[in-house]
Amino acid sequence: MAFQPAPKVIRCMTNTPVVVREGATVYATGTHALVEDGQLLEQLMSSVGFCTEVEEDLIDAVTGLSGSGPAYAFMALDALADGGVKMGLPRRLAVRLGAQALLGAAKMLLDSEQHPGQLKDNVCSPGGATIHALHFLESGGFRSLLINAVEASCIRTRELQLMADQEKISPAALKKTLLDRVKLESPTVSTLTPCSPGKVLTRRPAPGSKKD
């Protein structure tokens, strides 16, 4: 396995909404990467959402926020829909209303460029239902839970990177390991199972193949 003596490396972090062209991608250029290389990547990733350059030491924090962020949103949406169902709404309608509320709120924020706290205040009428609901969320530590979730994801990302650095092996050993894993001599065809950021890819036998 041969490597260029001075490879051009660009480190990126994106997220799953790129599949609907609403993703968020950040990147950091390596020592030998040119400005033009970064511009090309930005042009490519901007076609599937937002893309910007950051310092490399910020990418782990980005992972905690926007890399894992869609999962936070899906969990919040699932809970909102459960609340709607509890109050009598059909499940399908509850999911649609919750999703539209999150989508609309995000669009309002991006279009207006107002602070999210101001937009939140705009929804709350004195003595109304929304301010009572927000008080309930605050008493349950809603903000702290989200802050801690971002921090936990970021810290785990750094732990995984440290583990990878400690397990570095030679290119020859890496090539042998890869060949052993795919078992080129075996008729079994293996496929990669998709996984979330920070998890290790696993292999599963193709349909119809025999187990060892």
mmCIF file with all atom_site columns, C-alpha atoms in Angstrom:
data_model
loop_
_atom_site.group_PDB
_atom_site.id
_atom_site.type_symbol
_atom_site.label_atom_id
_atom_site.label_alt_id
_atom_site.label_comp_id
_atom_site.label_asym_id
_atom_site.label_entity_id
_atom_site.label_seq_id
_atom_site.pdbx_PDB_ins_code
_atom_site.Cartn_x
_atom_site.Cartn_y
_atom_site.Cartn_z
_atom_site.occupancy
_atom_site.B_iso_or_equiv
_atom_site.pdbx_formal_charge
_atom_site.auth_seq_id
_atom_site.auth_comp_id
_atom_site.auth_asym_id
_atom_site.auth_atom_id
_atom_site.pdbx_PDB_model_num
ATOM 1   C CA . MET A 1 1   ? 0.000   0.000   0.000  1.00 0.00 ? 1   MET A CA 1
ATOM 2   C CA . ALA A 1 2   ? 1.800   3.128   -1.248 1.00 0.00 ? 2   ALA A CA 1
ATOM 3   C CA . PHE A 1 3   ? 1.248   6.661   -0.002 1.00 0.00 ? 3   PHE A CA 1
ATOM 4   C CA . GLN A 1 4   ? 2.280   9.949   -1.560 1.00 0.00 ? 4   GLN A CA 1
ATOM 5   C CA . PRO A 1 5   ? 5.184   11.580  0.295  1.00 0.00 ? 5   PRO A CA 1
ATOM 6   C CA . ALA A 1 6   ? 3.202   14.797  0.814  1.00 0.00 ? 6   ALA A CA 1
ATOM 7   C CA . PRO A 1 7   ? -0.493  13.897  0.528  1.00 0.00 ? 7   PRO A CA 1
ATOM 8   C CA . LYS A 1 8   ? -3.170  16.558  0.340  1.00 0.00 ? 8   LYS A CA 1
ATOM 9   C CA . VAL A 1 9   ? -5.494  15.939  3.267  1.00 0.00 ? 9   VAL A CA 1
ATOM 10  C CA . ILE A 1 10  ? -8.756  17.698  4.092  1.00 0.00 ? 10  ILE A CA 1
ATOM 11  C CA . ARG A 1 11  ? -10.626 16.663  7.222  1.00 0.00 ? 11  ARG A CA 1
ATOM 12  C CA . CYS A 1 12  ? -14.406 17.066  7.088  1.00 0.00 ? 12  CYS A CA 1
ATOM 13  C CA . MET A 1 13  ? -17.399 16.526  9.311  1.00 0.00 ? 13  MET A CA 1
ATOM 14  C CA . THR A 1 14  ? -20.853 16.391  7.771  1.00 0.00 ? 14  THR A CA 1
ATOM 15  C CA . ASN A 1 15  ? -24.228 15.012  8.878  1.00 0.00 ? 15  ASN A CA 1
ATOM 16  C CA . THR A 1 16  ? -27.060 12.846  7.595  1.00 0.00 ? 16  THR A CA 1
ATOM 17  C CA . PRO A 1 17  ? -29.356 15.629  6.272  1.00 0.00 ? 17  PRO A CA 1
ATOM 18  C CA . VAL A 1 18  ? -27.026 15.859  3.257  1.00 0.00 ? 18  VAL A CA 1
ATOM 19  C CA . VAL A 1 19  ? -29.261 13.145  1.776  1.00 0.00 ? 19  VAL A CA 1
ATOM 20  C CA . VAL A 1 20  ? -32.013 15.777  1.424  1.00 0.00 ? 20  VAL A CA 1
ATOM 21  C CA . ARG A 1 21  ? -29.557 18.583  0.537  1.00 0.00 ? 21  ARG A CA 1
ATOM 22  C CA . GLU A 1 22  ? -29.948 20.216  3.949  1.00 0.00 ? 22  GLU A CA 1
ATOM 23  C CA . GLY A 1 23  ? -26.741 19.039  5.560  1.00 0.00 ? 23  GLY A CA 1
ATOM 24  C CA . ALA A 1 24  ? -24.032 20.940  7.407  1.00 0.00 ? 24  ALA A CA 1
ATOM 25  C CA . THR A 1 25  ? -20.376 20.294  6.602  1.00 0.00 ? 25  THR A CA 1
ATOM 26  C CA . VAL A 1 26  ? -17.219 21.803  8.039  1.00 0.00 ? 26  VAL A CA 1
ATOM 27  C CA . TYR A 1 27  ? -13.686 21.105  6.886  1.00 0.00 ? 27  TYR A CA 1
ATOM 28  C CA . ALA A 1 28  ? -10.085 21.874  7.769  1.00 0.00 ? 28  ALA A CA 1
ATOM 29  C CA . THR A 1 29  ? -7.247  21.765  5.250  1.00 0.00 ? 29  THR A CA 1
ATOM 30  C CA . GLY A 1 30  ? -4.043  19.889  5.967  1.00 0.00 ? 30  GLY A CA 1
ATOM 31  C CA . THR A 1 31  ? -0.493  21.176  5.613  1.00 0.00 ? 31  THR A CA 1
ATOM 32  C CA . HIS A 1 32  ? -0.114  20.273  1.939  1.00 0.00 ? 32  HIS A CA 1
ATOM 33  C CA . ALA A 1 33  ? -3.661  21.044  0.774  1.00 0.00 ? 33  ALA A CA 1
ATOM 34  C CA . LEU A 1 34  ? -4.011  24.151  -1.366 1.00 0.00 ? 34  LEU A CA 1
ATOM 35  C CA . VAL A 1 35  ? -6.618  26.887  -1.089 1.00 0.00 ? 35  VAL A CA 1
ATOM 36  C CA . GLU A 1 36  ? -8.043  25.614  -4.368 1.00 0.00 ? 36  GLU A CA 1
ATOM 37  C CA . ASP A 1 37  ? -8.526  22.155  -2.841 1.00 0.00 ? 37  ASP A CA 1
ATOM 38  C CA . GLY A 1 38  ? -10.619 23.613  -0.036 1.00 0.00 ? 38  GLY A CA 1
ATOM 39  C CA . GLN A 1 39  ? -12.618 25.681  -2.501 1.00 0.00 ? 39  GLN A CA 1
ATOM 40  C CA . LEU A 1 40  ? -13.356 22.582  -4.578 1.00 0.00 ? 40  LEU A CA 1
ATOM 41  C CA . LEU A 1 41  ? -14.559 20.663  -1.527 1.00 0.00 ? 41  LEU A CA 1
ATOM 42  C CA . GLU A 1 42  ? -16.697 23.609  -0.431 1.00 0.00 ? 42  GLU A CA 1
ATOM 43  C CA . GLN A 1 43  ? -18.248 23.806  -3.888 1.00 0.00 ? 43  GLN A CA 1
ATOM 44  C CA . LEU A 1 44  ? -19.072 20.096  -3.818 1.00 0.00 ? 44  LEU A CA 1
ATOM 45  C CA . MET A 1 45  ? -20.508 20.018  -0.294 1.00 0.00 ? 45  MET A CA 1
ATOM 46  C CA . SER A 1 46  ? -22.447 23.263  -0.743 1.00 0.00 ? 46  SER A CA 1
ATOM 47  C CA . SER A 1 47  ? -24.577 21.382  -3.259 1.00 0.00 ? 47  SER A CA 1
ATOM 48  C CA . VAL A 1 48  ? -25.975 19.311  -0.380 1.00 0.00 ? 48  VAL A CA 1
ATOM 49  C CA . GLY A 1 49  ? -26.302 22.001  2.274  1.00 0.00 ? 49  GLY A CA 1
ATOM 50  C CA . PHE A 1 50  ? -24.215 24.468  4.255  1.00 0.00 ? 50  PHE A CA 1
ATOM 51  C CA . CYS A 1 51  ? -20.423 24.214  4.133  1.00 0.00 ? 51  CYS A CA 1
ATOM 52  C CA . THR A 1 52  ? -17.675 26.287  5.733  1.00 0.00 ? 52  THR A CA 1
ATOM 53  C CA . GLU A 1 53  ? -14.017 26.038  6.748  1.00 0.00 ? 53  GLU A CA 1
ATOM 54  C CA . VAL A 1 54  ? -12.974 25.912  10.417 1.00 0.00 ? 54  VAL A CA 1
ATOM 55  C CA . GLU A 1 55  ? -9.809  25.362  12.408 1.00 0.00 ? 55  GLU A CA 1
ATOM 56  C CA . GLU A 1 56  ? -9.158  21.640  12.815 1.00 0.00 ? 56  GLU A CA 1
ATOM 57  C CA . ASP A 1 57  ? -9.298  21.791  16.611 1.00 0.00 ? 57  ASP A CA 1
ATOM 58  C CA . LEU A 1 58  ? -12.982 22.789  16.337 1.00 0.00 ? 58  LEU A CA 1
ATOM 59  C CA . ILE A 1 59  ? -14.112 19.748  14.360 1.00 0.00 ? 59  ILE A CA 1
ATOM 60  C CA . ASP A 1 60  ? -14.691 17.561  17.419 1.00 0.00 ? 60  ASP A CA 1
ATOM 61  C CA . ALA A 1 61  ? -17.022 20.229  18.825 1.00 0.00 ? 61  ALA A CA 1
ATOM 62  C CA . VAL A 1 62  ? -18.814 20.351  15.476 1.00 0.00 ? 62  VAL A CA 1
ATOM 63  C CA . THR A 1 63  ? -19.296 16.592  15.718 1.00 0.00 ? 63  THR A CA 1
ATOM 64  C CA . GLY A 1 64  ? -20.991 17.031  19.084 1.00 0.00 ? 64  GLY A CA 1
ATOM 65  C CA . LEU A 1 65  ? -23.294 19.740  17.771 1.00 0.00 ? 65  LEU A CA 1
ATOM 66  C CA . SER A 1 66  ? -24.201 19.182  14.129 1.00 0.00 ? 66  SER A CA 1
ATOM 67  C CA . GLY A 1 67  ? -22.738 15.732  13.498 1.00 0.00 ? 67  GLY A CA 1
ATOM 68  C CA . SER A 1 68  ? -24.856 14.186  16.243 1.00 0.00 ? 68  SER A CA 1
ATOM 69  C CA . GLY A 1 69  ? -27.453 16.971  16.086 1.00 0.00 ? 69  GLY A CA 1
ATOM 70  C CA . PRO A 1 70  ? -29.937 15.213  13.785 1.00 0.00 ? 70  PRO A CA 1
ATOM 71  C CA . ALA A 1 71  ? -30.260 12.414  16.354 1.00 0.00 ? 71  ALA A CA 1
ATOM 72  C CA . TYR A 1 72  ? -31.105 14.975  19.039 1.00 0.00 ? 72  TYR A CA 1
ATOM 73  C CA . ALA A 1 73  ? -33.743 16.455  16.734 1.00 0.00 ? 73  ALA A CA 1
ATOM 74  C CA . PHE A 1 74  ? -35.245 13.054  15.924 1.00 0.00 ? 74  PHE A CA 1
ATOM 75  C CA . MET A 1 75  ? -35.449 12.168  19.605 1.00 0.00 ? 75  MET A CA 1
ATOM 76  C CA . ALA A 1 76  ? -37.083 15.516  20.384 1.00 0.00 ? 76  ALA A CA 1
ATOM 77  C CA . LEU A 1 77  ? -39.527 15.036  17.523 1.00 0.00 ? 77  LEU A CA 1
ATOM 78  C CA . ASP A 1 78  ? -40.384 11.531  18.685 1.00 0.00 ? 78  ASP A CA 1
ATOM 79  C CA . ALA A 1 79  ? -41.108 12.870  22.170 1.00 0.00 ? 79  ALA A CA 1
ATOM 80  C CA . LEU A 1 80  ? -43.203 15.756  20.818 1.00 0.00 ? 80  LEU A CA 1
ATOM 81  C CA . ALA A 1 81  ? -45.239 13.312  18.755 1.00 0.00 ? 81  ALA A CA 1
ATOM 82  C CA . ASP A 1 82  ? -45.745 11.124  21.832 1.00 0.00 ? 82  ASP A CA 1
ATOM 83  C CA . GLY A 1 83  ? -47.053 14.179  23.652 1.00 0.00 ? 83  GLY A CA 1
ATOM 84  C CA . GLY A 1 84  ? -49.489 14.868  20.840 1.00 0.00 ? 84  GLY A CA 1
ATOM 85  C CA . VAL A 1 85  ? -50.682 11.265  20.846 1.00 0.00 ? 85  VAL A CA 1
ATOM 86  C CA . LYS A 1 86  ? -51.127 11.397  24.623 1.00 0.00 ? 86  LYS A CA 1
ATOM 87  C CA . MET A 1 87  ? -53.381 14.402  24.150 1.00 0.00 ? 87  MET A CA 1
ATOM 88  C CA . GLY A 1 88  ? -55.457 12.618  21.496 1.00 0.00 ? 88  GLY A CA 1
ATOM 89  C CA . LEU A 1 89  ? -53.783 13.312  18.139 1.00 0.00 ? 89  LEU A CA 1
ATOM 90  C CA . PRO A 1 90  ? -53.359 10.525  15.574 1.00 0.00 ? 90  PRO A CA 1
ATOM 91  C CA . ARG A 1 91  ? -49.703 9.426   15.412 1.00 0.00 ? 91  ARG A CA 1
ATOM 92  C CA . ARG A 1 92  ? -49.152 10.354  11.776 1.00 0.00 ? 92  ARG A CA 1
ATOM 93  C CA . LEU A 1 93  ? -50.549 13.847  12.254 1.00 0.00 ? 93  LEU A CA 1
ATOM 94  C CA . ALA A 1 94  ? -48.589 14.324  15.482 1.00 0.00 ? 94  ALA A CA 1
ATOM 95  C CA . VAL A 1 95  ? -45.311 13.449  13.746 1.00 0.00 ? 95  VAL A CA 1
ATOM 96  C CA . ARG A 1 96  ? -46.070 15.753  10.818 1.00 0.00 ? 96  ARG A CA 1
ATOM 97  C CA . LEU A 1 97  ? -47.000 18.690  13.055 1.00 0.00 ? 97  LEU A CA 1
ATOM 98  C CA . GLY A 1 98  ? -43.919 18.209  15.223 1.00 0.00 ? 98  GLY A CA 1
ATOM 99  C CA . ALA A 1 99  ? -41.621 17.977  12.201 1.00 0.00 ? 99  ALA A CA 1
ATOM 100 C CA . GLN A 1 100 ? -43.177 21.049  10.609 1.00 0.00 ? 100 GLN A CA 1
ATOM 101 C CA . ALA A 1 101 ? -42.778 23.002  13.849 1.00 0.00 ? 101 ALA A CA 1
ATOM 102 C CA . LEU A 1 102 ? -39.044 22.195  13.979 1.00 0.00 ? 102 LEU A CA 1
ATOM 103 C CA . LEU A 1 103 ? -38.575 22.866  10.268 1.00 0.00 ? 103 LEU A CA 1
ATOM 104 C CA . GLY A 1 104 ? -40.449 26.163  10.401 1.00 0.00 ? 104 GLY A CA 1
ATOM 105 C CA . ALA A 1 105 ? -38.632 27.316  13.533 1.00 0.00 ? 105 ALA A CA 1
ATOM 106 C CA . ALA A 1 106 ? -35.246 26.566  11.956 1.00 0.00 ? 106 ALA A CA 1
ATOM 107 C CA . LYS A 1 107 ? -36.183 28.452  8.792  1.00 0.00 ? 107 LYS A CA 1
ATOM 108 C CA . MET A 1 108 ? -37.407 31.456  10.795 1.00 0.00 ? 108 MET A CA 1
ATOM 109 C CA . LEU A 1 109 ? -34.107 31.554  12.674 1.00 0.00 ? 109 LEU A CA 1
ATOM 110 C CA . LEU A 1 110 ? -31.930 31.299  9.562  1.00 0.00 ? 110 LEU A CA 1
ATOM 111 C CA . ASP A 1 111 ? -33.986 33.809  7.579  1.00 0.00 ? 111 ASP A CA 1
ATOM 112 C CA . SER A 1 112 ? -34.291 36.419  10.343 1.00 0.00 ? 112 SER A CA 1
ATOM 113 C CA . GLU A 1 113 ? -30.815 36.039  11.904 1.00 0.00 ? 113 GLU A CA 1
ATOM 114 C CA . GLN A 1 114 ? -32.401 36.960  15.249 1.00 0.00 ? 114 GLN A CA 1
ATOM 115 C CA . HIS A 1 115 ? -31.169 35.398  18.468 1.00 0.00 ? 115 HIS A CA 1
ATOM 116 C CA . PRO A 1 116 ? -33.093 32.174  19.175 1.00 0.00 ? 116 PRO A CA 1
ATOM 117 C CA . GLY A 1 117 ? -33.975 33.543  22.613 1.00 0.00 ? 117 GLY A CA 1
ATOM 118 C CA . GLN A 1 118 ? -35.753 36.492  21.001 1.00 0.00 ? 118 GLN A CA 1
ATOM 119 C CA . LEU A 1 119 ? -37.730 34.242  18.678 1.00 0.00 ? 119 LEU A CA 1
ATOM 120 C CA . LYS A 1 120 ? -38.646 32.086  21.670 1.00 0.00 ? 120 LYS A CA 1
ATOM 121 C CA . ASP A 1 121 ? -39.884 35.144  23.554 1.00 0.00 ? 121 ASP A CA 1
ATOM 122 C CA . ASN A 1 122 ? -42.013 36.132  20.559 1.00 0.00 ? 122 ASN A CA 1
ATOM 123 C CA . VAL A 1 123 ? -44.016 32.912  20.936 1.00 0.00 ? 123 VAL A CA 1
ATOM 124 C CA . CYS A 1 124 ? -44.696 33.412  24.648 1.00 0.00 ? 124 CYS A CA 1
ATOM 125 C CA . SER A 1 125 ? -47.688 35.540  25.582 1.00 0.00 ? 125 SER A CA 1
ATOM 126 C CA . PRO A 1 126 ? -47.992 36.694  29.231 1.00 0.00 ? 126 PRO A CA 1
ATOM 127 C CA . GLY A 1 127 ? -49.590 33.972  31.309 1.00 0.00 ? 127 GLY A CA 1
ATOM 128 C CA . GLY A 1 128 ? -50.058 31.816  28.217 1.00 0.00 ? 128 GLY A CA 1
ATOM 129 C CA . ALA A 1 129 ? -49.682 28.119  27.494 1.00 0.00 ? 129 ALA A CA 1
ATOM 130 C CA . THR A 1 130 ? -46.206 28.353  25.940 1.00 0.00 ? 130 THR A CA 1
ATOM 131 C CA . ILE A 1 131 ? -44.496 30.104  28.853 1.00 0.00 ? 131 ILE A CA 1
ATOM 132 C CA . HIS A 1 132 ? -45.976 27.514  31.215 1.00 0.00 ? 132 HIS A CA 1
ATOM 133 C CA . ALA A 1 133 ? -44.612 24.741  28.983 1.00 0.00 ? 133 ALA A CA 1
ATOM 134 C CA . LEU A 1 134 ? -41.165 26.380  28.878 1.00 0.00 ? 134 LEU A CA 1
ATOM 135 C CA . HIS A 1 135 ? -41.136 26.684  32.657 1.00 0.00 ? 135 HIS A CA 1
ATOM 136 C CA . PHE A 1 136 ? -41.778 22.949  32.845 1.00 0.00 ? 136 PHE A CA 1
ATOM 137 C CA . LEU A 1 137 ? -38.877 22.265  30.454 1.00 0.00 ? 137 LEU A CA 1
ATOM 138 C CA . GLU A 1 138 ? -36.552 24.525  32.426 1.00 0.00 ? 138 GLU A CA 1
ATOM 139 C CA . SER A 1 139 ? -37.444 22.804  35.701 1.00 0.00 ? 139 SER A CA 1
ATOM 140 C CA . GLY A 1 140 ? -36.497 19.479  34.088 1.00 0.00 ? 140 GLY A CA 1
ATOM 141 C CA . GLY A 1 141 ? -33.071 20.733  33.040 1.00 0.00 ? 141 GLY A CA 1
ATOM 142 C CA . PHE A 1 142 ? -33.860 20.894  29.321 1.00 0.00 ? 142 PHE A CA 1
ATOM 143 C CA . ARG A 1 143 ? -31.036 23.293  28.458 1.00 0.00 ? 143 ARG A CA 1
ATOM 144 C CA . SER A 1 144 ? -28.471 21.465  30.576 1.00 0.00 ? 144 SER A CA 1
ATOM 145 C CA . LEU A 1 145 ? -29.394 18.135  29.003 1.00 0.00 ? 145 LEU A CA 1
ATOM 146 C CA . LEU A 1 146 ? -28.730 19.462  25.497 1.00 0.00 ? 146 LEU A CA 1
ATOM 147 C CA . ILE A 1 147 ? -25.492 21.175  26.528 1.00 0.00 ? 147 ILE A CA 1
ATOM 148 C CA . ASN A 1 148 ? -24.327 17.988  28.225 1.00 0.00 ? 148 ASN A CA 1
ATOM 149 C CA . ALA A 1 149 ? -25.288 15.900  25.177 1.00 0.00 ? 149 ALA A CA 1
ATOM 150 C CA . VAL A 1 150 ? -23.125 18.048  22.889 1.00 0.00 ? 150 VAL A CA 1
ATOM 151 C CA . GLU A 1 151 ? -20.266 17.828  25.376 1.00 0.00 ? 151 GLU A CA 1
ATOM 152 C CA . ALA A 1 152 ? -20.607 14.043  25.728 1.00 0.00 ? 152 ALA A CA 1
ATOM 153 C CA . SER A 1 153 ? -20.524 13.518  21.962 1.00 0.00 ? 153 SER A CA 1
ATOM 154 C CA . CYS A 1 154 ? -17.483 15.772  21.613 1.00 0.00 ? 154 CYS A CA 1
ATOM 155 C CA . ILE A 1 155 ? -15.590 14.023  24.404 1.00 0.00 ? 155 ILE A CA 1
ATOM 156 C CA . ARG A 1 156 ? -16.379 10.578  22.978 1.00 0.00 ? 156 ARG A CA 1
ATOM 157 C CA . THR A 1 157 ? -15.162 11.705  19.559 1.00 0.00 ? 157 THR A CA 1
ATOM 158 C CA . ARG A 1 158 ? -11.822 12.683  21.095 1.00 0.00 ? 158 ARG A CA 1
ATOM 159 C CA . GLU A 1 159 ? -11.625 9.369   22.953 1.00 0.00 ? 159 GLU A CA 1
ATOM 160 C CA . LEU A 1 160 ? -12.195 7.420   19.737 1.00 0.00 ? 160 LEU A CA 1
ATOM 161 C CA . GLN A 1 161 ? -9.543  9.420   17.931 1.00 0.00 ? 161 GLN A CA 1
ATOM 162 C CA . LEU A 1 162 ? -7.066  8.794   20.747 1.00 0.00 ? 162 LEU A CA 1
ATOM 163 C CA . MET A 1 163 ? -7.814  5.068   20.609 1.00 0.00 ? 163 MET A CA 1
ATOM 164 C CA . ALA A 1 164 ? -7.234  5.072   16.850 1.00 0.00 ? 164 ALA A CA 1
ATOM 165 C CA . ASP A 1 165 ? -3.930  6.907   17.267 1.00 0.00 ? 165 ASP A CA 1
ATOM 166 C CA . GLN A 1 166 ? -2.775  4.347   19.830 1.00 0.00 ? 166 GLN A CA 1
ATOM 167 C CA . GLU A 1 167 ? -3.638  1.453   17.511 1.00 0.00 ? 167 GLU A CA 1
ATOM 168 C CA . LYS A 1 168 ? -1.752  2.712   14.460 1.00 0.00 ? 168 LYS A CA 1
ATOM 169 C CA . ILE A 1 169 ? -0.097  -0.072  12.491 1.00 0.00 ? 169 ILE A CA 1
ATOM 170 C CA . SER A 1 170 ? 2.180   -0.231  9.480  1.00 0.00 ? 170 SER A CA 1
ATOM 171 C CA . PRO A 1 171 ? 0.703   0.032   5.949  1.00 0.00 ? 171 PRO A CA 1
ATOM 172 C CA . ALA A 1 172 ? 1.710   -3.587  5.254  1.00 0.00 ? 172 ALA A CA 1
ATOM 173 C CA . ALA A 1 173 ? -0.018  -4.850  8.384  1.00 0.00 ? 173 ALA A CA 1
ATOM 174 C CA . LEU A 1 174 ? -3.061  -2.728  7.591  1.00 0.00 ? 174 LEU A CA 1
ATOM 175 C CA . LYS A 1 175 ? -3.287  -4.214  4.095  1.00 0.00 ? 175 LYS A CA 1
ATOM 176 C CA . LYS A 1 176 ? -3.032  -7.751  5.478  1.00 0.00 ? 176 LYS A CA 1
ATOM 177 C CA . THR A 1 177 ? -5.703  -7.000  8.065  1.00 0.00 ? 177 THR A CA 1
ATOM 178 C CA . LEU A 1 178 ? -8.078  -5.687  5.411  1.00 0.00 ? 178 LEU A CA 1
ATOM 179 C CA . LEU A 1 179 ? -7.509  -8.733  3.198  1.00 0.00 ? 179 LEU A CA 1
ATOM 180 C CA . ASP A 1 180 ? -8.121  -11.057 6.141  1.00 0.00 ? 180 ASP A CA 1
ATOM 181 C CA . ARG A 1 181 ? -11.344 -9.263  6.984  1.00 0.00 ? 181 ARG A CA 1
ATOM 182 C CA . VAL A 1 182 ? -12.899 -9.445  3.538  1.00 0.00 ? 182 VAL A CA 1
ATOM 183 C CA . LYS A 1 183 ? -11.676 -13.068 3.139  1.00 0.00 ? 183 LYS A CA 1
ATOM 184 C CA . LEU A 1 184 ? -10.954 -12.837 -0.555 1.00 0.00 ? 184 LEU A CA 1
ATOM 185 C CA . GLU A 1 185 ? -10.474 -16.610 -0.728 1.00 0.00 ? 185 GLU A CA 1
ATOM 186 C CA . SER A 1 186 ? -13.986 -17.211 0.634  1.00 0.00 ? 186 SER A CA 1
ATOM 187 C CA . PRO A 1 187 ? -17.096 -17.225 -1.625 1.00 0.00 ? 187 PRO A CA 1
ATOM 188 C CA . THR A 1 188 ? -18.914 -15.279 1.077  1.00 0.00 ? 188 THR A CA 1
ATOM 189 C CA . VAL A 1 189 ? -19.656 -11.737 -0.015 1.00 0.00 ? 189 VAL A CA 1
ATOM 190 C CA . SER A 1 190 ? -19.679 -9.204  2.773  1.00 0.00 ? 190 SER A CA 1
ATOM 191 C CA . THR A 1 191 ? -21.427 -5.889  2.933  1.00 0.00 ? 191 THR A CA 1
ATOM 192 C CA . LEU A 1 192 ? -20.881 -2.936  5.219  1.00 0.00 ? 192 LEU A CA 1
ATOM 193 C CA . THR A 1 193 ? -23.600 -2.059  7.644  1.00 0.00 ? 193 THR A CA 1
ATOM 194 C CA . PRO A 1 194 ? -24.131 1.742   7.917  1.00 0.00 ? 194 PRO A CA 1
ATOM 195 C CA . CYS A 1 195 ? -23.545 3.225   11.354 1.00 0.00 ? 195 CYS A CA 1
ATOM 196 C CA . SER A 1 196 ? -23.776 6.488   13.222 1.00 0.00 ? 196 SER A CA 1
ATOM 197 C CA . PRO A 1 197 ? -20.783 8.839   13.723 1.00 0.00 ? 197 PRO A CA 1
ATOM 198 C CA . GLY A 1 198 ? -18.310 7.438   16.193 1.00 0.00 ? 198 GLY A CA 1
ATOM 199 C CA . LYS A 1 199 ? -19.369 3.771   15.778 1.00 0.00 ? 199 LYS A CA 1
ATOM 200 C CA . VAL A 1 200 ? -17.307 1.059   14.100 1.00 0.00 ? 200 VAL A CA 1
ATOM 201 C CA . LEU A 1 201 ? -18.467 -0.402  10.795 1.00 0.00 ? 201 LEU A CA 1
ATOM 202 C CA . THR A 1 202 ? -19.380 -4.075  10.997 1.00 0.00 ? 202 THR A CA 1
ATOM 203 C CA . ARG A 1 203 ? -19.763 -6.691  8.296  1.00 0.00 ? 203 ARG A CA 1
ATOM 204 C CA . ARG A 1 204 ? -22.703 -8.943  7.726  1.00 0.00 ? 204 ARG A CA 1
ATOM 205 C CA . PRO A 1 205 ? -22.912 -11.897 5.303  1.00 0.00 ? 205 PRO A CA 1
ATOM 206 C CA . ALA A 1 206 ? -24.787 -11.397 2.063  1.00 0.00 ? 206 ALA A CA 1
ATOM 207 C CA . PRO A 1 207 ? -28.249 -13.013 1.845  1.00 0.00 ? 207 PRO A CA 1
ATOM 208 C CA . GLY A 1 208 ? -28.043 -16.744 1.250  1.00 0.00 ? 208 GLY A CA 1
ATOM 209 C CA . SER A 1 209 ? -24.456 -17.180 2.443  1.00 0.00 ? 209 SER A CA 1
ATOM 210 C CA . LYS A 1 210 ? -23.560 -19.736 5.089  1.00 0.00 ? 210 LYS A CA 1
ATOM 211 C CA . LYS A 1 211 ? -22.267 -18.828 8.502  1.00 0.00 ? 211 LYS A CA 1
ATOM 212 C CA . ASP A 1 212 ? -18.784 -20.045 9.539  1.00 0.00 ? 212 ASP A CA 1
#
